[in-house]
Structures are given as C-alpha cells and as structure tokens.
Coordinates of C-alpha atoms in Angstrom, one line a residue:
Chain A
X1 CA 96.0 198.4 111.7
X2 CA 97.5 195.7 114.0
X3 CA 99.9 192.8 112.9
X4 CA 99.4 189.6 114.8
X5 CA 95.8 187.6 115.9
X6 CA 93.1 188.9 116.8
X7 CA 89.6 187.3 118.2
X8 CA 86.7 188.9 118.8
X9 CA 83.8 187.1 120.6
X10 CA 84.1 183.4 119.0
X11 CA 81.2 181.7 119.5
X12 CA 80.8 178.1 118.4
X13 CA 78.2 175.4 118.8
X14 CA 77.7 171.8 117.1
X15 CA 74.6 170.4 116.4
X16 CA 74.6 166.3 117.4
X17 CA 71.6 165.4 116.5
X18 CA 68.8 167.5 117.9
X19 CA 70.8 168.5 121.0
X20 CA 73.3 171.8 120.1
X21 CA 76.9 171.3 122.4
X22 CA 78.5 174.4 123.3
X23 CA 82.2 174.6 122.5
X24 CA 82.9 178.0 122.6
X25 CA 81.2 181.1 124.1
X26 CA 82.6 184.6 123.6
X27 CA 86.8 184.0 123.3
X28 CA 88.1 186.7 122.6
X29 CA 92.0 187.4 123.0
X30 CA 94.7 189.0 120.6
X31 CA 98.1 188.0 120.4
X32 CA 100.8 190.6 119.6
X33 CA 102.9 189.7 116.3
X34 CA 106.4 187.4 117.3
X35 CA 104.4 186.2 120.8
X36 CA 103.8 182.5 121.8
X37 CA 100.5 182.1 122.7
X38 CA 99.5 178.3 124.5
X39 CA 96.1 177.4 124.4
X40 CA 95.1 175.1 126.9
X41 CA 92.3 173.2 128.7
X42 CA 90.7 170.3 129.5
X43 CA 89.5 167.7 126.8
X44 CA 86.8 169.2 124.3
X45 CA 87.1 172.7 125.9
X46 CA 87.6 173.9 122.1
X47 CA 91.6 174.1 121.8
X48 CA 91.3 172.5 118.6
X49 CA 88.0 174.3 117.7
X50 CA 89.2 177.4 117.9
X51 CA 92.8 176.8 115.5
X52 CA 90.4 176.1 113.0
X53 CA 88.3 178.6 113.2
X54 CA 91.2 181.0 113.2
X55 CA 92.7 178.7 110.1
X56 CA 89.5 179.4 108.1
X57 CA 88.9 175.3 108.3
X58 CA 85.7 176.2 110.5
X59 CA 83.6 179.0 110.2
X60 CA 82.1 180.5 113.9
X61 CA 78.2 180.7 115.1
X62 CA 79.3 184.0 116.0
X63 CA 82.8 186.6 116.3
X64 CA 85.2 187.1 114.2
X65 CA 88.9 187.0 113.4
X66 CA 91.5 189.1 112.7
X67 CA 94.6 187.5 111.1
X68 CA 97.2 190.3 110.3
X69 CA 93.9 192.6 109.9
X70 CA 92.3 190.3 107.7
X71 CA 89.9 187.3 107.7
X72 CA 91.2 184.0 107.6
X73 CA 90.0 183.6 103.7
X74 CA 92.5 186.4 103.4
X75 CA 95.2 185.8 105.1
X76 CA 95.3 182.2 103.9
X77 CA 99.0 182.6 102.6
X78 CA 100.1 183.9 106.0
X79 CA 98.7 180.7 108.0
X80 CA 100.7 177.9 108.4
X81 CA 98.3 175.2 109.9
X82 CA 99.4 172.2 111.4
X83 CA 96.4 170.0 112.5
X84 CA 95.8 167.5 115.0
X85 CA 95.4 164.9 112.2
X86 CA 98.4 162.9 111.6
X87 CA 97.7 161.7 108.7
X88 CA 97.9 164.8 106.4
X89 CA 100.3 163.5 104.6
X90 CA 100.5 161.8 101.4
X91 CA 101.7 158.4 102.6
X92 CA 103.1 156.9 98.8
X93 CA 105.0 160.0 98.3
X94 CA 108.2 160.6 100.4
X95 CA 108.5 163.4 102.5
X96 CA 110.7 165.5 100.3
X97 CA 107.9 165.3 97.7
X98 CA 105.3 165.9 100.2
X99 CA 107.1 169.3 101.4
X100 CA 107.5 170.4 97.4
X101 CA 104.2 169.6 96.3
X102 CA 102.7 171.5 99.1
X103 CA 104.9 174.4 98.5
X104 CA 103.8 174.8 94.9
X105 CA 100.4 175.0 96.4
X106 CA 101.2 177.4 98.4
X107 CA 102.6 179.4 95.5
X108 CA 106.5 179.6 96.7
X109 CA 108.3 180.0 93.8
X110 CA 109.3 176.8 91.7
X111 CA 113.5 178.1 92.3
X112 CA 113.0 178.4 96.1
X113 CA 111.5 175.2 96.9
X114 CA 113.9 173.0 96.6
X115 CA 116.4 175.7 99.3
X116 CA 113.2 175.6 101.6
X117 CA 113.0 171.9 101.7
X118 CA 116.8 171.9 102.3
X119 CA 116.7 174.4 105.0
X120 CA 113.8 172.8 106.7
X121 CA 115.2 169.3 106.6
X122 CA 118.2 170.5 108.2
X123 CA 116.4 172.5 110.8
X124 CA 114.4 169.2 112.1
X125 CA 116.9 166.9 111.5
X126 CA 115.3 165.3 109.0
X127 CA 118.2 164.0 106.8
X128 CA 117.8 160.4 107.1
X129 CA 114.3 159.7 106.0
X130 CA 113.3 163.0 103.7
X131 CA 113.6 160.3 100.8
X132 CA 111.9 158.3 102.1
X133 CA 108.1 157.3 101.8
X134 CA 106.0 158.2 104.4
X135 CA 104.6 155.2 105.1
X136 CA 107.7 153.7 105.9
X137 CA 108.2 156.6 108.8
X138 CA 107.4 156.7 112.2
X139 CA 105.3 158.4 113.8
X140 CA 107.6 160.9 115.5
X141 CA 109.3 161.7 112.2
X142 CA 105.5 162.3 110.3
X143 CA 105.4 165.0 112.7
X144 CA 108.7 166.3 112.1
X145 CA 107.4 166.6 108.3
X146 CA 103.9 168.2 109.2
X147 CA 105.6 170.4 111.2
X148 CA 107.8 171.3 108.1
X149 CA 104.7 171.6 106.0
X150 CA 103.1 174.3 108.0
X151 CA 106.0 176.3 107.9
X152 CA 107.6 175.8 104.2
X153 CA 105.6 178.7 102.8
X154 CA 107.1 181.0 105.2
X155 CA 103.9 181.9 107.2
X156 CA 103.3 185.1 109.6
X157 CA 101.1 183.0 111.6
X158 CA 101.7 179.7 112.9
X159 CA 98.4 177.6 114.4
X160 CA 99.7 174.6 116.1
X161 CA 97.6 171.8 116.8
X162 CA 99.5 169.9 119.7
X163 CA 102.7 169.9 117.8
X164 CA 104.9 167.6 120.5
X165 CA 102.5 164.4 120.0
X166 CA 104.7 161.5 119.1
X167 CA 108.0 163.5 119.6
X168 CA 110.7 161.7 121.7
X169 CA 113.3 163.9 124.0
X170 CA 115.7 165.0 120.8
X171 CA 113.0 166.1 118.7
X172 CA 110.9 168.4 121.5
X173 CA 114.2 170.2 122.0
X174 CA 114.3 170.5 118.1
X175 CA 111.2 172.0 118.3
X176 CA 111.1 174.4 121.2
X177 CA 114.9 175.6 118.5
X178 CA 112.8 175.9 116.4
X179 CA 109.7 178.0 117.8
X180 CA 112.5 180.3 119.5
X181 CA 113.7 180.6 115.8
X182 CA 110.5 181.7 114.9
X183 CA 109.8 184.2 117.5
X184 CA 112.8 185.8 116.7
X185 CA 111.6 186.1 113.2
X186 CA 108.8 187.9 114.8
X187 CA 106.0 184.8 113.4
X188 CA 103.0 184.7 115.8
X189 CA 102.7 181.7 117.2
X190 CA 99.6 179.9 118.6
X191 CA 99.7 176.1 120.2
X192 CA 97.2 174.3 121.5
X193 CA 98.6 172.0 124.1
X194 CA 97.4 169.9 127.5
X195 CA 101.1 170.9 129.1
X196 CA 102.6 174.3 129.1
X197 CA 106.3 172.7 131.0
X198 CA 107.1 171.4 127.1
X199 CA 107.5 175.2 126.6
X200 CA 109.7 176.1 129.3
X201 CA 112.7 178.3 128.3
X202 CA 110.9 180.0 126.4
X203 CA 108.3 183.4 126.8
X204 CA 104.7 182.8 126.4
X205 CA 101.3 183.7 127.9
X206 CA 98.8 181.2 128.5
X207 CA 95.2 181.4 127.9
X208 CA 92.7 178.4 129.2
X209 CA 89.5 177.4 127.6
X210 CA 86.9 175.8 128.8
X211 CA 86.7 177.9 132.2
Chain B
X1 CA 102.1 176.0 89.0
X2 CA 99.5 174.4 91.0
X3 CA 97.8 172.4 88.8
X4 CA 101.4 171.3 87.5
X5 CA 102.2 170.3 90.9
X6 CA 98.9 168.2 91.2
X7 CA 99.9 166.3 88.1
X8 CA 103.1 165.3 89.1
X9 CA 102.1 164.4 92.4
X10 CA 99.4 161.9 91.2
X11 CA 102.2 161.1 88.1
X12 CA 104.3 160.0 91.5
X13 CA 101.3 158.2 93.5
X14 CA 100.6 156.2 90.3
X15 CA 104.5 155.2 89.4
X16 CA 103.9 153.1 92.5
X17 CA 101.3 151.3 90.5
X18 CA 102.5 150.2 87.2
X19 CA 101.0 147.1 86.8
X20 CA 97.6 148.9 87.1
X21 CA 97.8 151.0 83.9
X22 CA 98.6 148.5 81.9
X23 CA 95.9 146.2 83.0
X24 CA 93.5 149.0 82.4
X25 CA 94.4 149.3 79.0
X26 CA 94.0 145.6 78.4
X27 CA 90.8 145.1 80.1
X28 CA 89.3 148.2 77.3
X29 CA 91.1 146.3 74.6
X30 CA 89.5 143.1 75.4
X31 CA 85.9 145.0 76.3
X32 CA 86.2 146.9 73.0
X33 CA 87.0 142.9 71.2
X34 CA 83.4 142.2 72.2
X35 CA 82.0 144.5 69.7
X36 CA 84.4 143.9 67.4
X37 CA 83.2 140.6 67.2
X38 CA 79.3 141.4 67.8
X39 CA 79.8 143.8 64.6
X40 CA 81.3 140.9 62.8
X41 CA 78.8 139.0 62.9
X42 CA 75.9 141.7 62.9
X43 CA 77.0 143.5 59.2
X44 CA 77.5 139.6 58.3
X45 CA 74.2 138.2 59.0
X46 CA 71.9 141.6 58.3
X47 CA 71.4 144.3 55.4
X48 CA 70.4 146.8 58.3
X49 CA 74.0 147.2 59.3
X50 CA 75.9 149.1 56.8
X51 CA 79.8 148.3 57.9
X52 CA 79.5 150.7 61.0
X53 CA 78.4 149.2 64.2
X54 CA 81.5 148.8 66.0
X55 CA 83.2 151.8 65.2
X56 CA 80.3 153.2 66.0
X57 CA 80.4 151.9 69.0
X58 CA 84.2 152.3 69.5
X59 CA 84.0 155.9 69.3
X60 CA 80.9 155.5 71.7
X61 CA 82.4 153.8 74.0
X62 CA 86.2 155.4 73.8
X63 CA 84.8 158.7 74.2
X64 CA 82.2 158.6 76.6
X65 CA 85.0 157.2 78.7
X66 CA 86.7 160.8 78.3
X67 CA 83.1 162.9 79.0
X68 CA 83.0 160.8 81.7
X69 CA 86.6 161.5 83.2
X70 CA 85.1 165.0 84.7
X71 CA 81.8 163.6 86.2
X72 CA 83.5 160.9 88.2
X73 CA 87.0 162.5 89.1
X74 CA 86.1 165.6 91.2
X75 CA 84.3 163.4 93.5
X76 CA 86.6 160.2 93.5
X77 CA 89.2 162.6 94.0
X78 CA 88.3 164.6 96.7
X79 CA 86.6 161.4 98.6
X80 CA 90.4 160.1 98.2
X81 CA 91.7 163.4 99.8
X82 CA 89.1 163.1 102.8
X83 CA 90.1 159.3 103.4
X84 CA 93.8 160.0 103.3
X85 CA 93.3 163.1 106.1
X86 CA 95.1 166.0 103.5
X87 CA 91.8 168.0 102.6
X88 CA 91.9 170.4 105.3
X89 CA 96.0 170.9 104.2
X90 CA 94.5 171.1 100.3
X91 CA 92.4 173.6 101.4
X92 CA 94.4 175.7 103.7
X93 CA 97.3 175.5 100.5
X94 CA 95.1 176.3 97.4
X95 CA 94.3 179.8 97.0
X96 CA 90.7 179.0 95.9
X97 CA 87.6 176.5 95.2
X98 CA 88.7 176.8 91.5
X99 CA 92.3 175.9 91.8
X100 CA 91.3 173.1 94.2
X101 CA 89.2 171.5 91.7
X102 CA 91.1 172.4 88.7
X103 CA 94.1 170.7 90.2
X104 CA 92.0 167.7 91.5
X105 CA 91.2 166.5 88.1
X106 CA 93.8 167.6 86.0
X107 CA 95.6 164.7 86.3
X108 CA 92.5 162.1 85.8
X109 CA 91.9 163.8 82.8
X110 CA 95.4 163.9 81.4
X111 CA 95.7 160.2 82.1
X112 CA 91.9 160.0 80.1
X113 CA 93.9 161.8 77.3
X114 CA 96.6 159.3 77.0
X115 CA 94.1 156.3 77.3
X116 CA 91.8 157.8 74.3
X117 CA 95.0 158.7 71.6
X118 CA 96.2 155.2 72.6
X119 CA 92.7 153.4 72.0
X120 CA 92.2 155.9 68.9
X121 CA 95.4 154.0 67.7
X122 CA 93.4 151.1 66.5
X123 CA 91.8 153.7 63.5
X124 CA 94.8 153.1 61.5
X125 CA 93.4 149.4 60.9
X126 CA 89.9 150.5 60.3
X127 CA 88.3 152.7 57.6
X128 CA 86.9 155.4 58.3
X129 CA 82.5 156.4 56.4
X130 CA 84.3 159.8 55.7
X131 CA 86.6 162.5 55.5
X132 CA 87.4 164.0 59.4
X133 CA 86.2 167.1 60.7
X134 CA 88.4 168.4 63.2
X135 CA 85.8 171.6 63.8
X136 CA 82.5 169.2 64.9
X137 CA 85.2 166.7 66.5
X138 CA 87.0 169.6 68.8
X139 CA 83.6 170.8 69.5
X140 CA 81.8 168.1 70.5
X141 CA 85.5 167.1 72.9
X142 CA 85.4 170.4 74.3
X143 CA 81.8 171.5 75.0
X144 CA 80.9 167.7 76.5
X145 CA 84.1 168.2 78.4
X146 CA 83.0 171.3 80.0
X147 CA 79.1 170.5 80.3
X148 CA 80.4 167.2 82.1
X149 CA 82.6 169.3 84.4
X150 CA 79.7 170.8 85.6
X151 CA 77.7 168.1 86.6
X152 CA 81.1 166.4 87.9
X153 CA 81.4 169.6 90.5
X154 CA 77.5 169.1 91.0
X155 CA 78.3 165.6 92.0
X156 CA 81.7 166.6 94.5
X157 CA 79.5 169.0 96.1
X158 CA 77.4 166.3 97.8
X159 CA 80.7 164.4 98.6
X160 CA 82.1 167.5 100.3
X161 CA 78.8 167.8 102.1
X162 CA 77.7 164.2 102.7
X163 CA 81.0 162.7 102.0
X164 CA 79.1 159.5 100.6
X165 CA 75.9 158.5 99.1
X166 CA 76.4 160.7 95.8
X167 CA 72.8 160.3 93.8
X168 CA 73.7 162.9 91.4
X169 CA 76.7 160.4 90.5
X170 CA 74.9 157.1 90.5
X171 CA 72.1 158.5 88.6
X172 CA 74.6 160.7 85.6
X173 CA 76.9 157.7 85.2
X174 CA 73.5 155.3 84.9
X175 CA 72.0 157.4 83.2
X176 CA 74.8 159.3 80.5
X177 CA 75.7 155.9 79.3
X178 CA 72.6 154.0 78.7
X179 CA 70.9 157.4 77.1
X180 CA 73.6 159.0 76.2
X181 CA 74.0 157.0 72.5
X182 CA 77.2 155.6 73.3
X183 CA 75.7 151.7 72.5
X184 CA 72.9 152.5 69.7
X185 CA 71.6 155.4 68.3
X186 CA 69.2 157.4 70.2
X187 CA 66.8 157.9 67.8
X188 CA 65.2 154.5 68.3
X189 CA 64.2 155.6 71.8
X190 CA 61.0 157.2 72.3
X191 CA 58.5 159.2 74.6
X192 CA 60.1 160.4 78.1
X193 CA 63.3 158.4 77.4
X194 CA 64.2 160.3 74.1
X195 CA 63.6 163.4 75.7
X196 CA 65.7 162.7 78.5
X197 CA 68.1 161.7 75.8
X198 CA 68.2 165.2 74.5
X199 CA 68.9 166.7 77.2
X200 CA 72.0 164.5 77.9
X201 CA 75.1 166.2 77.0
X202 CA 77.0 163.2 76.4
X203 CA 74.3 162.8 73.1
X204 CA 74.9 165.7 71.9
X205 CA 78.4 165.8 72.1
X206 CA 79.2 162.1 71.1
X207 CA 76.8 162.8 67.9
X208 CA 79.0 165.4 67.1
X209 CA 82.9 163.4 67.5
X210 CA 81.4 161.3 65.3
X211 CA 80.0 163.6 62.8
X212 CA 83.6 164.4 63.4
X213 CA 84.8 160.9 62.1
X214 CA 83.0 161.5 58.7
X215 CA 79.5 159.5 61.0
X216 CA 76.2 160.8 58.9
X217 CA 74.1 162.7 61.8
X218 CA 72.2 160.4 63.6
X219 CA 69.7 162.8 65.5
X220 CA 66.6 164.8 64.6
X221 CA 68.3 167.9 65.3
X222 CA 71.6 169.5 63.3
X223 CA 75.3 169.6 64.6
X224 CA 74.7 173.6 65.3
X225 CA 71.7 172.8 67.3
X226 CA 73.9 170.1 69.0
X227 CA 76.4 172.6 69.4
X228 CA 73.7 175.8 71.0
X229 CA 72.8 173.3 73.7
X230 CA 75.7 172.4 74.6
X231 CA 76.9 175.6 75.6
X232 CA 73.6 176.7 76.9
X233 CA 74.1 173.8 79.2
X234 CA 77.4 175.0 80.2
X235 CA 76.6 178.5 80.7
X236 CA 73.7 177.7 82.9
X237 CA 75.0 174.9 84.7
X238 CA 78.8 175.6 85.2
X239 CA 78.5 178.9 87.1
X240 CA 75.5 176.9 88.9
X241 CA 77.8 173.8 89.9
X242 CA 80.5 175.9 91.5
X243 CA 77.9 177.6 93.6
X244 CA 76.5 174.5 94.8
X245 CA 80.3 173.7 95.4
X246 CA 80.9 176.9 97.3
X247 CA 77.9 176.4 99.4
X248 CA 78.9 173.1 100.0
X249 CA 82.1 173.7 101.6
X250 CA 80.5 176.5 103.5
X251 CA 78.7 174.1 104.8
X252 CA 81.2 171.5 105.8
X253 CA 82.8 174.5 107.4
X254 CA 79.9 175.1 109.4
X255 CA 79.7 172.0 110.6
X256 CA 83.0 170.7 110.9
X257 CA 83.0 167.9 108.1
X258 CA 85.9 169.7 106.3
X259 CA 88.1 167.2 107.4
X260 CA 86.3 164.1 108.2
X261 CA 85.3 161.1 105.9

C-alpha cells in the first residue's frame, strides 16, 4: 500500500486518420504523497495527455495508474482536476454558484459548502467578483475560480493543467500560497507547465516528457 | 443531492431567460388553438366525429410533448455541456454514468411537468367522454416515461461518441410523432406502418393516458397488453441503452473526444 501517484508504463497513441501519432511510450514515475511534481516538455510531448489519463478523462493504449492505490475510476473523489480548458465554467452562473454546484456533485455535504466556498474565496482573493457571473470576469480571475473548483472537494490529488495561464504577478504569488498550503496538507501535487522558475521557492522534482 | 443540485443550477441558467418560458407557453397555446378550431368545425360539418377530436388531440399532443422530454434532453443536454467546455468537470464530479444522466435531465423533465399541469389546466373548460382513471393514466405516464428514457440514452450515446449527426434522434422524434397516434388514431394505418406503430412506445402509452381520461380504447389490443409491452420494452431496452452509453464514453475516452465538441 502506497499513498500518492503512481504510473506504470503509460502508453498512449491517437489515431488521425489512418496514421497512429505516438504521444506517450512507457512513462512511468510515482510521486510520493505531499510532493510537487512539474511535468514539463515541449509542445505535444503529452503533458496534457498524461493529467488525463491519470484524471480518468482518457483511458491509456497500455500502463496503468495508481491513484492512492486505486484506479482513477476509484479514486475519482480524491482528484481534483483542473484542465487546460478555460471554459469549464458555467458562464450565466456566477462563480459562487459555480463553486456550490460543483461541490454538491462532488458530494461535500450541503452544511459545508457554503464554509468551503468562503474559505476558498478568501484564499484566492476572490472577494470582489465571487457574485458575479462569469462571463462578466476576466480571464485571470476564471482561473482563480477553476483553480477553486478543483480544490473545493478537498482532494488528495491535485492534477494541474498549466494552472498560471492568464495569471498576472499578484495572483501567481496567490498561487505558489496556495500550493505550499497544500503540500503542507500533505495533497500530492502534479502540474503540467512549459516553465519550472514560476515554482521557485518552493520543493519539487521535475520530470520532462517528450525526451 | 446531486440531482437537486442540477435542478437548481439549470432553475439559475433559465432565471436569466424569463421571457423564453413564457413565450413557450404561448406558442403551445396558440399551436393547440389550431385544433381547437379544426375540431370546431370537423364535429360541425361531419357525423364521424363524435365531440372528441381535439381533446383527443390535446392529450396527444400535450403528452407526447412529456414522452418526448426524455428522448431529446439527454442528448440536447449533454451537447450543451460539450459546447460550454464543463463535460470533462461533469464527469470528473459525478460519481457515475447514472447520476450524470439522471441529473442531466432532471430538470428538462421537471420544467415538462410544469408545462403539461399548466396545459392540462384548460380541462376545467372541457368535458371530459368519461370518468378518469388514475391507474391506466399513471401507467401509461410512467412506463412511456421510462421506455422513452431508454431510447433518449440510446440517442446521447451517439452524441457522446460522434458529438453530432444523432440518426437515432432524427429518426424517434420523426418517427414517435407521426406513428405514435398523437394526431389520429393508429388504427387507420396499415401494413408495415401499423406495425411500426405497435411497436412505438409513445402508442402504447398515449392509448393508455387517454383510456385514462375516460377515451374508449382505440387499438386492437387491450390496456394490459399495452401495458406488458411497455415494460418488456423497458426491461430490454433500458439496461441495453446504458450499455450503449457506457461503451460510448469508453470510447470517447479512448479517443480523446471526452471533452471536445
């Protein structure tokens, strides 16, 4: 029994017509629980590939994952996800009721979520636009809120897509608070990223795709 | 919880569009006046129409609406989710497929709910060929619900796989409406189309709400015959349509559709 991520030969391949692209050929790493792990490599060497297959989003040619010594399917509850797509968010609803519906998904308890949305707007200095829809946000501030999404159901296991894009000076030093608060908390952490100095200050290993 | 959380999160996305619902409701009101009218003049000018046709029709029309609530909204829904970029979050929040879907439509189908006991509203005014029976009524509500369910998920299984181009939908909206009795009785069909007809859900289960509103049977077969098929259809198809569903997101997580549109 190990607590943290584990891969084991991760093989992926898309087909594009008739020709198959390799992305991925045999990764396999592990990443002890409350470590930072940065993916990183060049464009299309698989960063983003490889969160989702260890999200569940995506399932491998080959290999297999270990997410707190279970499969993705599993460990669902312990993954908080935040994708490269910008727009998961629904853009009507403000952010506030963004952050609550997904936490009833996520089955936090109907008591807590209001606190959790408190504590998180706090935390990323959200205040000012929580109430207000997301379509009226920038784009730096949509982040803030994914961010807070992947993290309001108090997951083990955080996959981070490129979590800085669109974040100005103030909010990157929210975040790299933030990921030292959760690395105290002992969460494992995984972020895929084109530039490891974002992360300075704080401990990580680095593991490069793509070579 | 989460299916109480979908409602009020599509309650919230429609608030924005007020205008909408009531313009809906007007539009049926006005569609429904044309066959208020047509009946008019039909039961006027003819012996063969015995004071029935529209609400004959009304109930047709009213309820297929409802049947068709589950057929359309698992795939208009989850086409919404891939457009606005939150499937991949729906997924990676839901605990399964079932809660996924359940919460998808929920709302859709509440809203359906509201639309029919409003539009059922206009019965005080009319008289009714005889006394209600809840039992056929319920029944033929509930088992058309479910049966349509099925082929709904049938249908959001190609929209999760092909995202657009659903034939199963196209050809069960076509189709469920024009042979489904909702207009005229399907007993003056013949050949392949009455057979097709019989195996239509929404026949079966629209001949039964209006057994339910006190209609004489209108088919060659009897309410409990109705009644078998339509859970036959359920039991086969249902457990059928969430496989299909299963594979289909197995295979949009294959190939890395999950979260494009």
């Amino acid at each position: 029994m190990a607590d943290g991520v584990r891969l084991l030969n991760i093989t992926k391949s898309f087909k594009k017509g008739k020709v198959r692209l390799p992305v991925l050929e045999a990764v396999s790493f592990s990443v002890k629980k409350g470590a930072l792990l940065l993916l990183t490599g060049k464009n299309g060497s698989g960063k983003t590939t490889l969160l989702k297959i260890m999200a569940g989003l995506l399932l491998p040619d080959k290999g297999e994952v270990f997410l707190n010594d279970q499969n993705p399917e599993a460990a669902k509850n312990e993954i908080g996800y935040l994708g490269s797509e910008e727009r998961a968010l629904y853009f009507t609803l403000t952010g506030r009721q963004n952050l609550e519906f997904f936490a009833a998904l996520y089955g936090v308890k109907a008591g807590e979520i209001k606190a959790r949305t408190e504590k998180l707007t706090e935390r990323l200095k959200m205040e000012p636009y929580i109430d207000l829809p997301v379509e009226d946000c920038s784009l730096g501030m949509r982040q803030r809120l994914v961010v807070a999404k992947a993290l309001i159901h108090h997951p083990d296991i955080c996959l981070f897509d490129e979590p800085l894009k669109g974040l100005d000076k103030e909010a990157r030093k929210i975040f790299t608070e933030l990921l030292r608060f959760l690395m105290k908390n002992k969460k494992t952490i995984i972020i895929a990223t084109h530039n490891e100095t974002d992360f300075k200050g704080l401990k990580f290993t680095v593991r490069e795709l793509g070579r | 919880m989460s299916i109480r959380a979908f409602i009020k999160r599509d309650f919230l996305i429609e608030k924005n569009y007020k205008i909408a619902f009531f313009l809906r409701l007007a539009g049926m009101y006005l569609y429904l006046s044309v066959f208020y009218f047509m009946g008019f003049w039909l039961e006027k000018n003819s012996s063969f129409f015995s004071g029935e046709f529209f609400l004959r029709v009304f109930l047709g029309i009213v309820f297929a609406k409802v049947l068709l609530i589950p057929l359309n909204s698992f795939s208009e829904s989850l086409r919404k989710e891939q457009l606005f970029g939150t499937l991949e979050s729906l997924f990676m929040a839901s605990k399964d497929n079932l809660r996924l879907l359940a919460g998808i439509v929920a709302y859709p189908l509440l809203y359906g709910f509201l639309e029919t006991a409003i539009y059922l509203g206009a019965l005080v005014f009319i008289r009714l060929p005889g006394g209600i029976n809840i039992f056929f009524l319920l029944t033929g509500l509930v088992l058309g619900l479910i049966s349509m369910t099925a082929l709904g998920i049938i249908s959001a299984s190609f929209i999760m796989a092909f995202k657009r181009g659903d034939p199963v939908n196209f050809l069960l909206n076509a189709g469920m409406t024009l042979l489904g009795g909702v207009f005229f009785p399907v007993s003056i069909l013949s050949g392949w189309l009455l057979k097709i007809a019989f195996l239509n859900p929404v026949t079966h289960a629209l001949e039964l709400i209006r057994i339910g509103f006190g209609f004489p049977g209108s088919l060659s077969v009897t309410p409990i015959e109705s009644i078998l098929f339509l859970t036959v259809f359920s039991l086969v198809i249902l457990p059928a349509a969430l496989y299909a569903f299963k594979l289909a997101v197995k295979y949009a997580k294959k190939t890395g559709s999950l979260g494009k549109y």
